Coordinates of C-alpha atoms in Angstrom, one line a residue:
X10 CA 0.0 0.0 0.0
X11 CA 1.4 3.7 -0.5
X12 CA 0.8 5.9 1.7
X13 CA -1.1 9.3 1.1
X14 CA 1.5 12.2 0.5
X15 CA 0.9 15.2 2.9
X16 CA 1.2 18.6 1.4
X17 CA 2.9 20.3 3.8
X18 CA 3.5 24.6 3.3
X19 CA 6.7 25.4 4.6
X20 CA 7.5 29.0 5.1
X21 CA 9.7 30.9 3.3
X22 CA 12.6 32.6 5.4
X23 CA 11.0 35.9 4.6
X24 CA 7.2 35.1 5.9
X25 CA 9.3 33.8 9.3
X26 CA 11.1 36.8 9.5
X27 CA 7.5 39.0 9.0
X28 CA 6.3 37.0 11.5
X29 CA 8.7 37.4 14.0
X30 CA 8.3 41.1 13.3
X31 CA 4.9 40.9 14.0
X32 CA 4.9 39.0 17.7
X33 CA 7.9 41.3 18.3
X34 CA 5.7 44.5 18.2
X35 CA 2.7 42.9 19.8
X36 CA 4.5 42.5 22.6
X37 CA 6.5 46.1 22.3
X38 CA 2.8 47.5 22.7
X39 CA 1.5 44.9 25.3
X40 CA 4.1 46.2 27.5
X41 CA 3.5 49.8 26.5
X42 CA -0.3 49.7 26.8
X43 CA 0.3 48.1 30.7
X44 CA 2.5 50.1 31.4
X45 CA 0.6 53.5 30.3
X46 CA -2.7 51.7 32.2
X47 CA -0.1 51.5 35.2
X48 CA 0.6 54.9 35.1
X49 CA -2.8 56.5 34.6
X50 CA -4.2 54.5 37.7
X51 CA -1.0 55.9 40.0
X52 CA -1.9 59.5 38.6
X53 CA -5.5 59.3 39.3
X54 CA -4.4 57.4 43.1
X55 CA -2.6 60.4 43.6
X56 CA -5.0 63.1 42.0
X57 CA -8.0 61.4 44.7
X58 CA -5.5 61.6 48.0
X59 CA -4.6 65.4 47.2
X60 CA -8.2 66.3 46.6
X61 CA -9.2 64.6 49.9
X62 CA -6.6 65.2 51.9
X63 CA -5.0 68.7 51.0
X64 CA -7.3 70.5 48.2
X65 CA -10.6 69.2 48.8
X66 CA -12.7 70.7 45.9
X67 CA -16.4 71.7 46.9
X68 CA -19.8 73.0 45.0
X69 CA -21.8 75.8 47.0
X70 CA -25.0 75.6 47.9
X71 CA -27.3 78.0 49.2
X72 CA -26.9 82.1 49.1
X73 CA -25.1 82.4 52.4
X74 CA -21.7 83.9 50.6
X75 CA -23.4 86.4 48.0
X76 CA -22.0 87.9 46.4
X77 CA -18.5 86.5 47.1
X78 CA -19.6 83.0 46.4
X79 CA -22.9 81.9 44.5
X80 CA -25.0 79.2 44.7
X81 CA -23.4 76.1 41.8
X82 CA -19.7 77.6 42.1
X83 CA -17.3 75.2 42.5
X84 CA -14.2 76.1 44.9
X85 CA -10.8 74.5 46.2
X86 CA -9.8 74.9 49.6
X87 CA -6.3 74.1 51.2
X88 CA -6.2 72.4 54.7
X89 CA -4.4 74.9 57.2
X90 CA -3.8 75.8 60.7
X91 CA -3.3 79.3 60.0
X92 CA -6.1 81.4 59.9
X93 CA -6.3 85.3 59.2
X94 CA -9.4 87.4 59.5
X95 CA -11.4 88.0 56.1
X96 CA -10.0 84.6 54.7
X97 CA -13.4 82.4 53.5
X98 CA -13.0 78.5 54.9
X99 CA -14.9 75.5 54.4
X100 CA -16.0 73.9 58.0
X101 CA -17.8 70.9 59.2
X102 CA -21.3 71.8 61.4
X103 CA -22.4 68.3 62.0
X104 CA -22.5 66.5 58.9
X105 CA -23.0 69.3 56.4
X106 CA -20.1 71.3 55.2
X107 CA -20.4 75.1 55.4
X108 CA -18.4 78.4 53.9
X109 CA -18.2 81.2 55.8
X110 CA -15.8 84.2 56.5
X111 CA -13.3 84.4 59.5
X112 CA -14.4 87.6 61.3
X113 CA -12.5 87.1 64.5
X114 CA -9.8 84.5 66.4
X115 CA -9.4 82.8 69.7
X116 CA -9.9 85.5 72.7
X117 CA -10.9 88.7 70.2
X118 CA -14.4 90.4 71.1
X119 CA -16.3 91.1 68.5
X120 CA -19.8 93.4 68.9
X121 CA -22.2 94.2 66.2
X122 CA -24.3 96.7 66.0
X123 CA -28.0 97.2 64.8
X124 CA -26.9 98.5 61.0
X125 CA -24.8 95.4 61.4
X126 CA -21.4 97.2 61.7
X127 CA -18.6 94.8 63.1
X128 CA -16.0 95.6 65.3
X129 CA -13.4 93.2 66.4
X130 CA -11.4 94.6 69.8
X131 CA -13.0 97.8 69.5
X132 CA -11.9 98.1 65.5
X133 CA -14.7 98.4 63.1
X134 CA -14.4 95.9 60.4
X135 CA -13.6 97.6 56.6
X136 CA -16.0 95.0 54.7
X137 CA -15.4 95.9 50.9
X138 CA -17.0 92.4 50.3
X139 CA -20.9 92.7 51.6
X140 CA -23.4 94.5 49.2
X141 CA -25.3 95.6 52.6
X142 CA -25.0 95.0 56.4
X143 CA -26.9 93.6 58.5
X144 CA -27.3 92.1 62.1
X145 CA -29.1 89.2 60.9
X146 CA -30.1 86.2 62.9
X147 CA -28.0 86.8 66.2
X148 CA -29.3 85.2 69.2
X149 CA -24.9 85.1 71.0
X150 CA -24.8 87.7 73.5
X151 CA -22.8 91.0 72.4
X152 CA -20.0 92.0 72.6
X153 CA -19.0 88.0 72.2
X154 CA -15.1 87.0 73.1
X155 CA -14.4 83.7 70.9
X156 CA -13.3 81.0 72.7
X157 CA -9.8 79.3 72.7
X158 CA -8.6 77.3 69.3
X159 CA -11.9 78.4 68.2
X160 CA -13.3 81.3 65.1
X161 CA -16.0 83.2 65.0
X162 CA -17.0 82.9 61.2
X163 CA -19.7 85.2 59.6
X164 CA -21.7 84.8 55.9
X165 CA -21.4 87.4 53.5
X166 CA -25.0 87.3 52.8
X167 CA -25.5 88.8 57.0
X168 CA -29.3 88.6 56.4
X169 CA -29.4 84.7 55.5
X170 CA -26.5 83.6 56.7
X171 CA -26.7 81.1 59.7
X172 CA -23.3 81.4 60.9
X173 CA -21.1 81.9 64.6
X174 CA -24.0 84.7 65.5
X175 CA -26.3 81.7 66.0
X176 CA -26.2 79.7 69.4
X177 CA -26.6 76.6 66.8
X178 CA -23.3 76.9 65.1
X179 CA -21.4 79.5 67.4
X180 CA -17.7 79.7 67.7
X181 CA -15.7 76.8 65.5
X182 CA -12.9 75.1 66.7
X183 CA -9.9 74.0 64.1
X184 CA -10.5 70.4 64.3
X185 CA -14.1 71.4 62.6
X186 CA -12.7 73.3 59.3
X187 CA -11.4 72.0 56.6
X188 CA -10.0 74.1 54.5
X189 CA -9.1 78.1 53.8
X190 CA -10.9 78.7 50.4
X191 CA -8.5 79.7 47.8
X192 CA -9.6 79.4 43.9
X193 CA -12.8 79.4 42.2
X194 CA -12.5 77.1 39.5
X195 CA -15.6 78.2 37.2
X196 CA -14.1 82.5 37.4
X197 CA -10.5 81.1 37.6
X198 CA -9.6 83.8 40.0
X199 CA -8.6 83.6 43.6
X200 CA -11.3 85.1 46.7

């Protein structure tokens, strides 16, 4: 009996050398595409912790900061121990985070009047960022001195604002605030 001939397509040295070529650079761009996945996921790691832990970025709500800050806006605050009066922070009242304005610091008086004029250790406030003034809901006694490691934190918006003048909020201590308020992202300018 004879047996059945095979026919059997041998490569030439050329198609082996194309092929070679080929599984050469689908591994070059294997490699590339994990490693460009790699770095994209330690970029956006990184992008999440600074956001949450140093630059937390925040969308206002309410009318409380009007006209400095409207209602939508979107902001970024920087986490900081150091606080100066007329800076705008971010705090913590419960669970709901606020903005307001830092009027006064640990051991200052501060006293407003009935046309809502603020004085701070018997200096009257110069307060270029309120459309009017106003006393607004106030039920702290005045003159008020703010406690120790605490600030006494006022809306710019003094006739809706719910702020340190209410026995509700009252003075805020730094382990409450989280952040000074330093860039509005959708007016790309600083407060």
């Amino acid at each position: 009996m004879k047996k059945k001939e095979r026919s059997v397509n041998i490569p030439t040295i050329e198609e082996v050398e194309n092929e070679q070529k080929r599984l050469r650079h689908r591994a070059v761009y294997q490699r590339t595409l994990r490693g460009t996945i790699a770095v994209l996921l330690v970029v956006a790691a990184i992008s999440v912790l600074v956001a949450t832990l140093w630059m937390p970025v925040l969308q206002i709500y309410g009318s409380s900061m009007s006209p400095t800050l409207e209602a939508g806006q979107i902001v970024v605050s920087v986490k900081t121990n150091q606080l100066k009066t007329g800076e705008v922070v971010a705090f913590w009242q419960g669970n709901k985070l606020l903005v307001k304005r830092v009027i006064a610091g640990p051991g200052q008086w501060v006293d407003i009047d009935m046309d809502g004029n603020v004085t701070v250790d018997g200096k009257e406030l110069t307060e270029d960022y309120l459309d009017v003034k106003a006393l607004g809901n106030c039920d702290v006694e005045l003159p008020h001195q703010v406690e120790e490691s605490r600030w006494f934190l006022m809306g710019d918006n003094r006739d809706v604002s719910v702020d340190s003048r209410s026995a509700a909020i009252g003075d805020v201590s730094k382990d409450q605030i989280e952040g000074k308020i330093v860039f509005r992202i959708d007016r790309k300018s600083v407060v």
